[in-house]
Tab-separated table of C-alpha atoms in Angstrom:
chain	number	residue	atom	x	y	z
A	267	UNK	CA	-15.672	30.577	-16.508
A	268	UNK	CA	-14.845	26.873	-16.250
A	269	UNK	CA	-16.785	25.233	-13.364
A	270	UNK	CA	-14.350	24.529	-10.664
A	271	UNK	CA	-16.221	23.081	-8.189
A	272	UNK	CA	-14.802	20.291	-6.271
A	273	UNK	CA	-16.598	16.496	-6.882
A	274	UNK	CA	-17.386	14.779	-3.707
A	275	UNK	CA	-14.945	11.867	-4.729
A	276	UNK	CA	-12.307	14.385	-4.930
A	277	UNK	CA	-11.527	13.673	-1.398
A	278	UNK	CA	-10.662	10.486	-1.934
A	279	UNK	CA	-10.914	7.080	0.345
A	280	UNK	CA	-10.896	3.515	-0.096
A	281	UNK	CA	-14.088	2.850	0.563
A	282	UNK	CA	-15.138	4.084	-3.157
A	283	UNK	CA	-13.704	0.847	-4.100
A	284	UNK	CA	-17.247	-0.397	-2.994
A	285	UNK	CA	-18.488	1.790	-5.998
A	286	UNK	CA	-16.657	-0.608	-8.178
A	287	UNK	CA	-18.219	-3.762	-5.898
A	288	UNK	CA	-21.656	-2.698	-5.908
A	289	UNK	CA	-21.928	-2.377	-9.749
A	290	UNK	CA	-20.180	-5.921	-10.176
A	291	UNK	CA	-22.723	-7.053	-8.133
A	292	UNK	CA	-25.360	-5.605	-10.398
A	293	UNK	CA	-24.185	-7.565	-13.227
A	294	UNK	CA	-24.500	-10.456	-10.947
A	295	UNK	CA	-28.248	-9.808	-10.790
A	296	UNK	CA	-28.800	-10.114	-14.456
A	297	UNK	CA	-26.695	-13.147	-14.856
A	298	UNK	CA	-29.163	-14.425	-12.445
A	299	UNK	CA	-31.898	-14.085	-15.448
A	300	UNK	CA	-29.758	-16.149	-17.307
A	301	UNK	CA	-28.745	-18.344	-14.683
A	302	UNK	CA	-32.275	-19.719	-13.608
A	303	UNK	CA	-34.265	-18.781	-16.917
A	304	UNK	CA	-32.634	-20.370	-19.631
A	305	UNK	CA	-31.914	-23.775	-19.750
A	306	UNK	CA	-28.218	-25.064	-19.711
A	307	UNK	CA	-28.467	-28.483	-19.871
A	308	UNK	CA	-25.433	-30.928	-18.345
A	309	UNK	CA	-23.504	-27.908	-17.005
A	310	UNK	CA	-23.898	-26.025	-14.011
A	311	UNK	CA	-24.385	-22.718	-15.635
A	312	UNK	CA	-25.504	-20.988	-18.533
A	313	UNK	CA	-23.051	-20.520	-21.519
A	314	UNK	CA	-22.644	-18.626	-24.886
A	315	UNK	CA	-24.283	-21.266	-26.604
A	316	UNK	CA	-27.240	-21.921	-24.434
A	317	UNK	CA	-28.093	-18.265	-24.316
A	318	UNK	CA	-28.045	-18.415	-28.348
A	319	UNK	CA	-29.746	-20.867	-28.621
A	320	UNK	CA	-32.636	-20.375	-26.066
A	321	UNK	CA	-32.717	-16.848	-27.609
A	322	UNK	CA	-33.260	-18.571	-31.299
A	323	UNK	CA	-35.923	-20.791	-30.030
A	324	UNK	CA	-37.540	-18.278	-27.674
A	325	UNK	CA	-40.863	-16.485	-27.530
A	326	UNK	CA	-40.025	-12.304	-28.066
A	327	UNK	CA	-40.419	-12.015	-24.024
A	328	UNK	CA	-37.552	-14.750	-23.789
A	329	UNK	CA	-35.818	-12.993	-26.230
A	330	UNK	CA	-36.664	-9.622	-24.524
A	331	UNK	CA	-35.252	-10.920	-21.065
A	332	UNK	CA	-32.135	-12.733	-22.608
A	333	UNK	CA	-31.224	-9.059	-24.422
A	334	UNK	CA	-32.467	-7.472	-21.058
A	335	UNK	CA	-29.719	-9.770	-19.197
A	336	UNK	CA	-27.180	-9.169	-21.500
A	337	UNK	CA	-27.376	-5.384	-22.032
A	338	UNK	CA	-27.186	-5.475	-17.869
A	339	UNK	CA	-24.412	-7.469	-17.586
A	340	UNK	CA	-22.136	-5.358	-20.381
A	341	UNK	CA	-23.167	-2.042	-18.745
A	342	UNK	CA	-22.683	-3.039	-15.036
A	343	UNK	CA	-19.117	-4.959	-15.922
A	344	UNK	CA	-18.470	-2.118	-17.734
A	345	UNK	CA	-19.040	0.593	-15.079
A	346	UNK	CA	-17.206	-2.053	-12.459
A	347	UNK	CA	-14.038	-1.959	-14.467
A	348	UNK	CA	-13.901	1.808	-15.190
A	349	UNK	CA	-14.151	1.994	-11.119
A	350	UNK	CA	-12.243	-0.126	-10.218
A	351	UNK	CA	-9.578	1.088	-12.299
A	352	UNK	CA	-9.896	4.539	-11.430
A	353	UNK	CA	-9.578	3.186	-7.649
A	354	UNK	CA	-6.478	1.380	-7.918
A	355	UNK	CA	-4.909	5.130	-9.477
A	356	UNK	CA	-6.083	7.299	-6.563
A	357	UNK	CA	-5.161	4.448	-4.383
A	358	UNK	CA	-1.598	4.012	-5.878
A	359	UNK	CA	-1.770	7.880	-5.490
A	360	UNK	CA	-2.693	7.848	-1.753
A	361	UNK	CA	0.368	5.349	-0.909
A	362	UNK	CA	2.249	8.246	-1.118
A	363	UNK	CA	0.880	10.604	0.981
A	364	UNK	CA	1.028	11.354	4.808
A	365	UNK	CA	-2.865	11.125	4.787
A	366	UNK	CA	-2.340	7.264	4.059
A	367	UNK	CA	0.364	6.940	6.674
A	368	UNK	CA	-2.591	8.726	9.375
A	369	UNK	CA	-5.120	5.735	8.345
A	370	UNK	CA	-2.513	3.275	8.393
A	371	UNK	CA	-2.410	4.045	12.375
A	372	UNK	CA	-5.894	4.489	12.686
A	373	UNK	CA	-9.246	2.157	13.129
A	374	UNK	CA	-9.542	3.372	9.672
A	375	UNK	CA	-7.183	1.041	8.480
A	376	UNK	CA	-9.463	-1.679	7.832
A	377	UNK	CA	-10.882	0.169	5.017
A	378	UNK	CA	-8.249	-0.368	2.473
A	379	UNK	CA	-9.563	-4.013	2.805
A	380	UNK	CA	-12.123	-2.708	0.114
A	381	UNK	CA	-9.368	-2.816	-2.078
A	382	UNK	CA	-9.069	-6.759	-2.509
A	383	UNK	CA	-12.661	-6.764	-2.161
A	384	UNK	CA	-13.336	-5.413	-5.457
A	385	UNK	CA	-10.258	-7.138	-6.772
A	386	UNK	CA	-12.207	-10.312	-6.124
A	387	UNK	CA	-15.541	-8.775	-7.608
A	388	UNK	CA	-13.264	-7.975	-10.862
A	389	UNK	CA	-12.367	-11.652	-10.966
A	390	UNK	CA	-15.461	-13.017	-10.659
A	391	UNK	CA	-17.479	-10.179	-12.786
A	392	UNK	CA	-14.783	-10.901	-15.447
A	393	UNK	CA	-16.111	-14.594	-15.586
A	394	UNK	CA	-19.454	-14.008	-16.076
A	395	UNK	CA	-18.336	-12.194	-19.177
A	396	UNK	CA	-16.714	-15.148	-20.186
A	397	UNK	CA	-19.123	-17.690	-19.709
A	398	UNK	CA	-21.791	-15.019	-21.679
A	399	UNK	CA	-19.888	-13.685	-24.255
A	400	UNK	CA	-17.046	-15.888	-25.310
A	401	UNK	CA	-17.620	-18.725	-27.526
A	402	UNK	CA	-16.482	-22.226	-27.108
A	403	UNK	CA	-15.448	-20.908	-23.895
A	404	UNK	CA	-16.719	-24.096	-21.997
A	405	UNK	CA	-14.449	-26.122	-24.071
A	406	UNK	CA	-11.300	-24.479	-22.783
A	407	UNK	CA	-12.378	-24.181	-19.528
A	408	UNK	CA	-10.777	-26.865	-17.435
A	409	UNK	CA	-7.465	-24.903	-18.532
A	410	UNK	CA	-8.852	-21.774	-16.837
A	411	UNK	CA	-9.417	-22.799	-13.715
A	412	UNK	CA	-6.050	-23.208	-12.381
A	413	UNK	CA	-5.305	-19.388	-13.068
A	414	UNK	CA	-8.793	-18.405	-11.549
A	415	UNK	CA	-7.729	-20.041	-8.715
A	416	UNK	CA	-3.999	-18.474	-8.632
A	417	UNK	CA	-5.987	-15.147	-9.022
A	418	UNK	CA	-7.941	-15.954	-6.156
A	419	UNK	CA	-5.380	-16.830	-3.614
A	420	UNK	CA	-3.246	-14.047	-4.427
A	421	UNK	CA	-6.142	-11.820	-3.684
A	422	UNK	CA	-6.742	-13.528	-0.706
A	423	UNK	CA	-2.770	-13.046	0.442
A	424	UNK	CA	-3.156	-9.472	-0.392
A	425	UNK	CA	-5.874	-9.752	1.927
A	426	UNK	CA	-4.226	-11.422	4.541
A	427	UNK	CA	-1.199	-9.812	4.995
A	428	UNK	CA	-3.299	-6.276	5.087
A	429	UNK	CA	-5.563	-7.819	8.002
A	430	UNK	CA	-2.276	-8.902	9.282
A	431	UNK	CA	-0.319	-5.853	9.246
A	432	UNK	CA	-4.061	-4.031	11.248
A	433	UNK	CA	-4.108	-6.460	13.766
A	434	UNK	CA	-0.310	-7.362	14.181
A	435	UNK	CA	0.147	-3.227	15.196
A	436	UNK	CA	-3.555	-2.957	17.375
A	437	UNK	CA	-2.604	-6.584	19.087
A	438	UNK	CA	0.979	-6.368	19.685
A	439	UNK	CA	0.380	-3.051	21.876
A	440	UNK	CA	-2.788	-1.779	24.209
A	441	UNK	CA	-4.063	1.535	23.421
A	442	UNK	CA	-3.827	1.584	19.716
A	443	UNK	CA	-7.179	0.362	18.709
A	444	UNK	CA	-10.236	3.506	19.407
A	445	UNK	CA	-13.194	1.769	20.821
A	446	UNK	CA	-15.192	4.623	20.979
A	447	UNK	CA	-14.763	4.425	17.107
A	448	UNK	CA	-15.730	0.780	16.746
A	449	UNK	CA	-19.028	1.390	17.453
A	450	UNK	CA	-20.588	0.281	13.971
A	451	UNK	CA	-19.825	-2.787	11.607
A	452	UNK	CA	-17.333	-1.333	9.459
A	453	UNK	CA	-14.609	-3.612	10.993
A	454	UNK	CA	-16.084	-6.343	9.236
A	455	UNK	CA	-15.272	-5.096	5.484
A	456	UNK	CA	-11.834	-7.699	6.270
A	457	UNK	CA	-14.344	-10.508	6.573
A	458	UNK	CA	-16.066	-9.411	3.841
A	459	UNK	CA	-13.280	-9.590	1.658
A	460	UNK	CA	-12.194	-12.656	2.787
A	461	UNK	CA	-15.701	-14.763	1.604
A	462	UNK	CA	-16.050	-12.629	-1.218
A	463	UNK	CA	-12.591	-14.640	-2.194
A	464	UNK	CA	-14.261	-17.737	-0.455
A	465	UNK	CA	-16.970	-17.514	-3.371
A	466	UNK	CA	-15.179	-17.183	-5.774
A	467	UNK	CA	-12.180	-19.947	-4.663
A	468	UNK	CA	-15.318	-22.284	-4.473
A	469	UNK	CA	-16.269	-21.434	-8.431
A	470	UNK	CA	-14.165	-24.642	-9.890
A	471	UNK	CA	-16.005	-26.990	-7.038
A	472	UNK	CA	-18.972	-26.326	-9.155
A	473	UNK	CA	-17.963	-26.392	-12.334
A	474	UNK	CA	-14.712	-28.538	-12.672
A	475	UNK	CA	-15.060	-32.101	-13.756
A	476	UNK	CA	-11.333	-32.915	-12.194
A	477	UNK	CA	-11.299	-33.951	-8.952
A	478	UNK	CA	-8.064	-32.772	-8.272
A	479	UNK	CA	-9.251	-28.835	-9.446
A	480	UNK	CA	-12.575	-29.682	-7.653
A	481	UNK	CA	-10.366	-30.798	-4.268
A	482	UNK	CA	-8.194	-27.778	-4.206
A	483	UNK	CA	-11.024	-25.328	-4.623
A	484	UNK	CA	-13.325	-27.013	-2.110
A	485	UNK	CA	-9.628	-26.860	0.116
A	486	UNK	CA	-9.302	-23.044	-0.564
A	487	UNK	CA	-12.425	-21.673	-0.560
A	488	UNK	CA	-13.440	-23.337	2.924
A	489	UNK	CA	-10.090	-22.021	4.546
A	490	UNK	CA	-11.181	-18.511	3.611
A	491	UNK	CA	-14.809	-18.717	3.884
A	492	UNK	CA	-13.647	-20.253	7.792
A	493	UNK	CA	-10.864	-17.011	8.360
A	494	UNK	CA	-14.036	-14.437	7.257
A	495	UNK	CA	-16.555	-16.152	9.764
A	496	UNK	CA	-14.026	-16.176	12.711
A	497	UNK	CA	-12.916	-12.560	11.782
A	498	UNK	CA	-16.998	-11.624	11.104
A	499	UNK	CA	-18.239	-13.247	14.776
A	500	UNK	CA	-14.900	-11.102	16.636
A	501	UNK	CA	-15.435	-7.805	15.077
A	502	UNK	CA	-19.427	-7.835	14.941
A	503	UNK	CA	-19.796	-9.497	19.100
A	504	UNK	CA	-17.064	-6.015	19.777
A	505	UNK	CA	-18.607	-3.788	17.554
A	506	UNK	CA	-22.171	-4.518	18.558
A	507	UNK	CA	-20.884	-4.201	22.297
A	508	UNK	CA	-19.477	-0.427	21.030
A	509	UNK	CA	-22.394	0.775	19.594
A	510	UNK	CA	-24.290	-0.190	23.262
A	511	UNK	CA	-21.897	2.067	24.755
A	512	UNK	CA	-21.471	5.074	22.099
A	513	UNK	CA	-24.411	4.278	19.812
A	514	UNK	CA	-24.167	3.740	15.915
A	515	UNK	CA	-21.656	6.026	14.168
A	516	UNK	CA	-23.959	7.759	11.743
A	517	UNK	CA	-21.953	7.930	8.855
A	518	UNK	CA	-21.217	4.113	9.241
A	519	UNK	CA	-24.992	3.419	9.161
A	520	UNK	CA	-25.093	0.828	6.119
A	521	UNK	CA	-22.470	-1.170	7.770
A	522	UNK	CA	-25.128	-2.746	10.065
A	523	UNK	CA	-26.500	-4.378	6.683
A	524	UNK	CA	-22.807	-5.691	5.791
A	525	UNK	CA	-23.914	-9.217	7.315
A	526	UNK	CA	-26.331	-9.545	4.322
A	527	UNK	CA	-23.508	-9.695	1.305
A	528	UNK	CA	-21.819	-11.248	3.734
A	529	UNK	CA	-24.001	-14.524	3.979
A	530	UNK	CA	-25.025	-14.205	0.075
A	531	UNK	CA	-21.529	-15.153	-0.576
A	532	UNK	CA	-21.225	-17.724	1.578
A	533	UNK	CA	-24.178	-19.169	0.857
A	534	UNK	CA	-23.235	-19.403	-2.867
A	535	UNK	CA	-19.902	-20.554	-1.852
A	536	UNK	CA	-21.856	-23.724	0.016
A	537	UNK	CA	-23.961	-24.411	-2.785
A	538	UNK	CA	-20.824	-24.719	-5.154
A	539	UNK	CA	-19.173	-26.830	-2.775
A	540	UNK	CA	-21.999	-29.195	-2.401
A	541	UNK	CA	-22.106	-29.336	-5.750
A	542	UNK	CA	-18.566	-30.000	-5.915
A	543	UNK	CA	-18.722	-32.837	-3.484
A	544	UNK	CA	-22.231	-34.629	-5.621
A	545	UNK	CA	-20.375	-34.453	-8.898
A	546	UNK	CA	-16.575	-35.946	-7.737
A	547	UNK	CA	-16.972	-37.395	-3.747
A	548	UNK	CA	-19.976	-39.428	-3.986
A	549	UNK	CA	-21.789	-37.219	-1.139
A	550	UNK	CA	-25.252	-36.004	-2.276
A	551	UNK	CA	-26.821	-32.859	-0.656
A	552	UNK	CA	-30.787	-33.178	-0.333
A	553	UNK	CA	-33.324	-30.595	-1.698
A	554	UNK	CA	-34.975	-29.991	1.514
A	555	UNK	CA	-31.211	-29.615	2.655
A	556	UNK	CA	-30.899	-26.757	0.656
A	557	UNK	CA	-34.368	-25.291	1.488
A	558	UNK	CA	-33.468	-25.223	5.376
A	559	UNK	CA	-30.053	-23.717	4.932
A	560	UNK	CA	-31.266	-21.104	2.439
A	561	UNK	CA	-34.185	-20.178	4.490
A	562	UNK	CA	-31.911	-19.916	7.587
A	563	UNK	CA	-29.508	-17.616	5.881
A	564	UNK	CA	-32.541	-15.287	4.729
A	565	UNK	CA	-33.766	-15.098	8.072
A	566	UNK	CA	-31.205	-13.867	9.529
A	567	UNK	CA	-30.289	-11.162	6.376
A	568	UNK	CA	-33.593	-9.946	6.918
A	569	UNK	CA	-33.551	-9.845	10.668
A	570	UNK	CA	-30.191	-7.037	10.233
A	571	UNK	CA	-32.149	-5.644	7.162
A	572	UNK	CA	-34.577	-4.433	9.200
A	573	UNK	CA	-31.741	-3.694	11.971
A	574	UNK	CA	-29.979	-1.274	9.673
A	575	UNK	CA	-33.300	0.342	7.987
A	576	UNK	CA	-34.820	1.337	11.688
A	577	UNK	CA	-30.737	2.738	12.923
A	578	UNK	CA	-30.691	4.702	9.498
A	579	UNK	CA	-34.399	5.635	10.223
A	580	UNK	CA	-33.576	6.823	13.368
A	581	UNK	CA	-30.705	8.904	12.381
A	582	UNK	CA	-31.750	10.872	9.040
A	583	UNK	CA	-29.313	8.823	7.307
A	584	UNK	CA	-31.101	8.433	4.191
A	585	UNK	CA	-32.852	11.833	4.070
A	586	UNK	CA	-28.993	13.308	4.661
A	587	UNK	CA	-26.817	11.369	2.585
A	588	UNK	CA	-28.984	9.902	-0.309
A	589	UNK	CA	-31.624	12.496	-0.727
A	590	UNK	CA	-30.301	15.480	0.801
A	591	UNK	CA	-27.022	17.667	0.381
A	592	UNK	CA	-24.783	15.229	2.550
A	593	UNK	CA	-22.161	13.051	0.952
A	594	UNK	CA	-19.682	9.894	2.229
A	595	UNK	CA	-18.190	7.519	0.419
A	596	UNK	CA	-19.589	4.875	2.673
A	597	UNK	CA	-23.088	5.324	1.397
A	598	UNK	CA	-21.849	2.765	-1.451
A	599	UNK	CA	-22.071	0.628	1.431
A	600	UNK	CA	-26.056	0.607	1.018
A	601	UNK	CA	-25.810	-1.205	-2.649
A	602	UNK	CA	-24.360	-4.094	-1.502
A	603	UNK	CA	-27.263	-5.659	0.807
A	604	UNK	CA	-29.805	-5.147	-1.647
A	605	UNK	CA	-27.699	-6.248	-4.687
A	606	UNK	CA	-27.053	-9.631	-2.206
A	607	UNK	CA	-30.706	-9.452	-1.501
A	608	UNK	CA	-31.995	-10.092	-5.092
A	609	UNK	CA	-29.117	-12.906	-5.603
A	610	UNK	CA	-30.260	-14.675	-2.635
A	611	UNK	CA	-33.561	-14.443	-3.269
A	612	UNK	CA	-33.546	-15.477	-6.710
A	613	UNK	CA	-31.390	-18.956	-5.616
A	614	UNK	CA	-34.282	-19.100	-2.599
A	615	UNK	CA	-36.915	-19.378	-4.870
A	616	UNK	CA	-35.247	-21.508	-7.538
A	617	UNK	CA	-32.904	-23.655	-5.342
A	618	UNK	CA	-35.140	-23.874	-2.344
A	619	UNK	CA	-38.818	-23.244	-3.306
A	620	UNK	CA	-38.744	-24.714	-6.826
A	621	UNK	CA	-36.331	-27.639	-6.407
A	622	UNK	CA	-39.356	-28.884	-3.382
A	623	UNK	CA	-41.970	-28.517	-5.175
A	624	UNK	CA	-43.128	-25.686	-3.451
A	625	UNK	CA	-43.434	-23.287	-6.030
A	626	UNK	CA	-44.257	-24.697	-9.796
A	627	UNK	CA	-41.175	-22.690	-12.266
A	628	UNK	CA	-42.419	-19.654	-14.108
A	629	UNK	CA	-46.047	-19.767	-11.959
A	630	UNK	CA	-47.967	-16.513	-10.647
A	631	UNK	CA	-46.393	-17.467	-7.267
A	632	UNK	CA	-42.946	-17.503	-8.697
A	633	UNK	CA	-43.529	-14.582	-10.646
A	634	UNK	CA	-44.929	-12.986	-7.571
A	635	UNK	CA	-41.769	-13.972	-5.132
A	636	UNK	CA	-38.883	-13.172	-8.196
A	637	UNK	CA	-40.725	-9.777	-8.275
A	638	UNK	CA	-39.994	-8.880	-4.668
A	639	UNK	CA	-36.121	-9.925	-5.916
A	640	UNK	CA	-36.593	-7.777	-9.185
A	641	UNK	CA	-37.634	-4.761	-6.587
A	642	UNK	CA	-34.296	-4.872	-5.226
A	643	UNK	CA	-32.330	-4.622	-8.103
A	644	UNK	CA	-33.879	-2.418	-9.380
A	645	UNK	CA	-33.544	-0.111	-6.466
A	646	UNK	CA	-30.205	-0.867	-6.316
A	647	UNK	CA	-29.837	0.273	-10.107
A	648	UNK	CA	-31.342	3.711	-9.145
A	649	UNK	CA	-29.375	4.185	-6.070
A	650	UNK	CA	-26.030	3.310	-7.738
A	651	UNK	CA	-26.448	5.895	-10.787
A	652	UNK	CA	-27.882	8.674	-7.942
A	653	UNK	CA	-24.419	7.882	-6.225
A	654	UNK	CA	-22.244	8.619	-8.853
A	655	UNK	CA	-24.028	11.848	-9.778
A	656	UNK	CA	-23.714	12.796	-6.436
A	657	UNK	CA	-19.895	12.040	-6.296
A	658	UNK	CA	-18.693	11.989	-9.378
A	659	UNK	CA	-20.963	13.818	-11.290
A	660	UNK	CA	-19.262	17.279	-11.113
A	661	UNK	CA	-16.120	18.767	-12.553
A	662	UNK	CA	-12.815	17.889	-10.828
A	663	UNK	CA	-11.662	20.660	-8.184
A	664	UNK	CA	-8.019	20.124	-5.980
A	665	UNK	CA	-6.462	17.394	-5.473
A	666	UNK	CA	-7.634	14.431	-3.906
A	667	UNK	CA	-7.038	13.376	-0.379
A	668	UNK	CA	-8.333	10.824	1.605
A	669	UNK	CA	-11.853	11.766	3.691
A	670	UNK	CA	-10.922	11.963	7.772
């Protein structure tokens, strides 16, 4: 008899969109192999025909790591897209139903902000194939910028007018907004969003040689990177005041870690904008500079690393919905502070520790720190394919409705 038992992601909600974001974020982590490993003279990132070439001149463990990168990159983009796609059907598919009318009245409502989310992760993931795969891609890309940046602000609209529609309807009228539900950091997956468009927006700053593309983008990706920190300080200063009162939802756990992507893209939005504003408006960021402001940002993603860890701790989370029979769609939310980890970490040592002197390149030290950022990913790798076996990996049931 054909096995008919129902998949976990058969009861479908938006938050499996962050299935699609954490594994674009994985492929982020091995561009970061190619990103501070092989050199890319004159241009602020690694293209087609630096990777060849380092890989043609390389010793077999360059050559191991550029294949190593590359293989990542294809699989992780590839698993991104085939989520993210598969989202965007059971989401089109939810519209229609009166379980998507209940959220849309709900606290819950801020979780179809995943949707852009990964839109913006799709963008940017769909760059880095560019820039690796594509040939003679750098030569045409001045004419791409423009449309990344169209993409970008239409993503961020989309955003807007969904953060706009939640709070025009819980603002407008007392009583609509549950604060004995707020009491987690879930409510900031809008500011999330938001920088993760930020980042991206800020891409041409770093890599344009117009100062007109590099203006706009520097424009654009500080107005959105500004709305998610306004949004961020609101929703985690209420939340933080609910979970005081009520204690930390347990299924919205991982959300306490959400401030850790959340400063990994900004901080790589500040770095492209600084180098935005070296290469076109004559004002030039110091190395220590950078050291400070990257250090600051990893303090404080470790200080609610360890906030979330000891919560989950306390409450079985782990032990319930990663290694026991338990399942919700929110425990996606756990790959995205380690997969923001790693990238910080990795422009730490080579932006901050390197760039000072600090660390000599390709040292036992710096082999010793990057390892503590190759931990991470790796994790992250393992927890990601766990998570799909766990929700996707069985044959489809019923029909799929949206999780309560």
């Amino acid at each position: 008899m054909p096995n008919t038992t129902p998949r976990a992601a058969d009861t479908y909600s938006p938050l499996y969109f962050l299935a699609a974001l954490g594994a674009g974020g994985l492929a982020v982590t091995f561009f970061m192999y190619l990103m501070f490993w092989v050199p890319h003279p004159g241009r602020p990132v690694p293209i087609f025909e630096d990777i060849v070439a380092a890989f043609r001149t390389g010793t077999p463990v360059v050559q191991g790591m550029i294949v190593v990168a590359m293989a990542g990159i294809a699989v992780f983009a590839v698993l991104h897209f085939k989520s993210l796609f598969w989202n965007l059907r059971q989401y089109g598919a939810l519209r229609k139903t009166d379980a998507f009318r209940k959220i849309k009245t709900s606290n819950a409502e801020t979780q179809l902000l995943a949707m852009p989310l990964a839109l913006a992760m799709g963008v940017n993931t769909g760059f880095i194939l560019g820039l690796v795969f594509v040939p003679g891609l750098w030569t045409v890309v001045e004419y791409l910028f423009p449309f990344a940046m169209i993409a970008f602000l239409a993503i961020g609209v989309l955003a807007l007018r969904m953060i706009g529609d939640f709070l025009g309807r819980v603002l407008a009228k007392g009583g609509l907004f549950d604060m004995t539900a707020h009491n987690s950091f879930a409510q900031l997956l809008p500011a999330f969003a938001l920088t993760m468009v930020a980042v991206g927006f800020a891409a041409p700053a770093a890599m344009s040689t117009a100062p007109l593309v590099q203006g706009i983008s520097l424009v654009g990706s500080t107005f959105f990177g500004m709305a998610g920190i306004v949004y961020a300080v609101v929703a985690a200063i209420t939340g933080f005041n609910a979970m005081l009162h009520y204690g930390t939802a347990r299924e919205s756990g991982p959300t306490l870690m959400i401030i850790v992507p959340l400063l990994t893209v900004l901080g790589i939005m500040a770095l492209r904008q600084d180098h935005g504003l070296h290469v076109s408006f004559d004002a030039h960021a110091q190395a220590a500079d950078t050291l400070v402001f990257l250090t600051r940002m990893l303090s404080v993603q470790v200080v609610f690393l360890l906030l979330g860890l000891a919560v989950m701790n306390k409450q079985g989370y782990l032990s319930s919905f990663v290694f026991g029979t338990e399942t919700s769609p929110g425990s996606y939310a756990l790959v995205c502070p380690g997969v923001a980890m790693s990238v910080m970490l990795q422009f730490w040592i080579n932006k901050g520790l390197v760039a000072n002197d600090l660390v000599a390149k390709f040292s036992t030290g710096y082999w010793a720190l990057t390892a503590i950022a190759l931990a991470f990913q790796v994790a992250m790798i393992w927890l990601v394919f766990r998570l799909n076996r766990r929700h996707f990996g069985q044959p489809r049931g019923g029909m799929a409705v949206p999780a309560e």
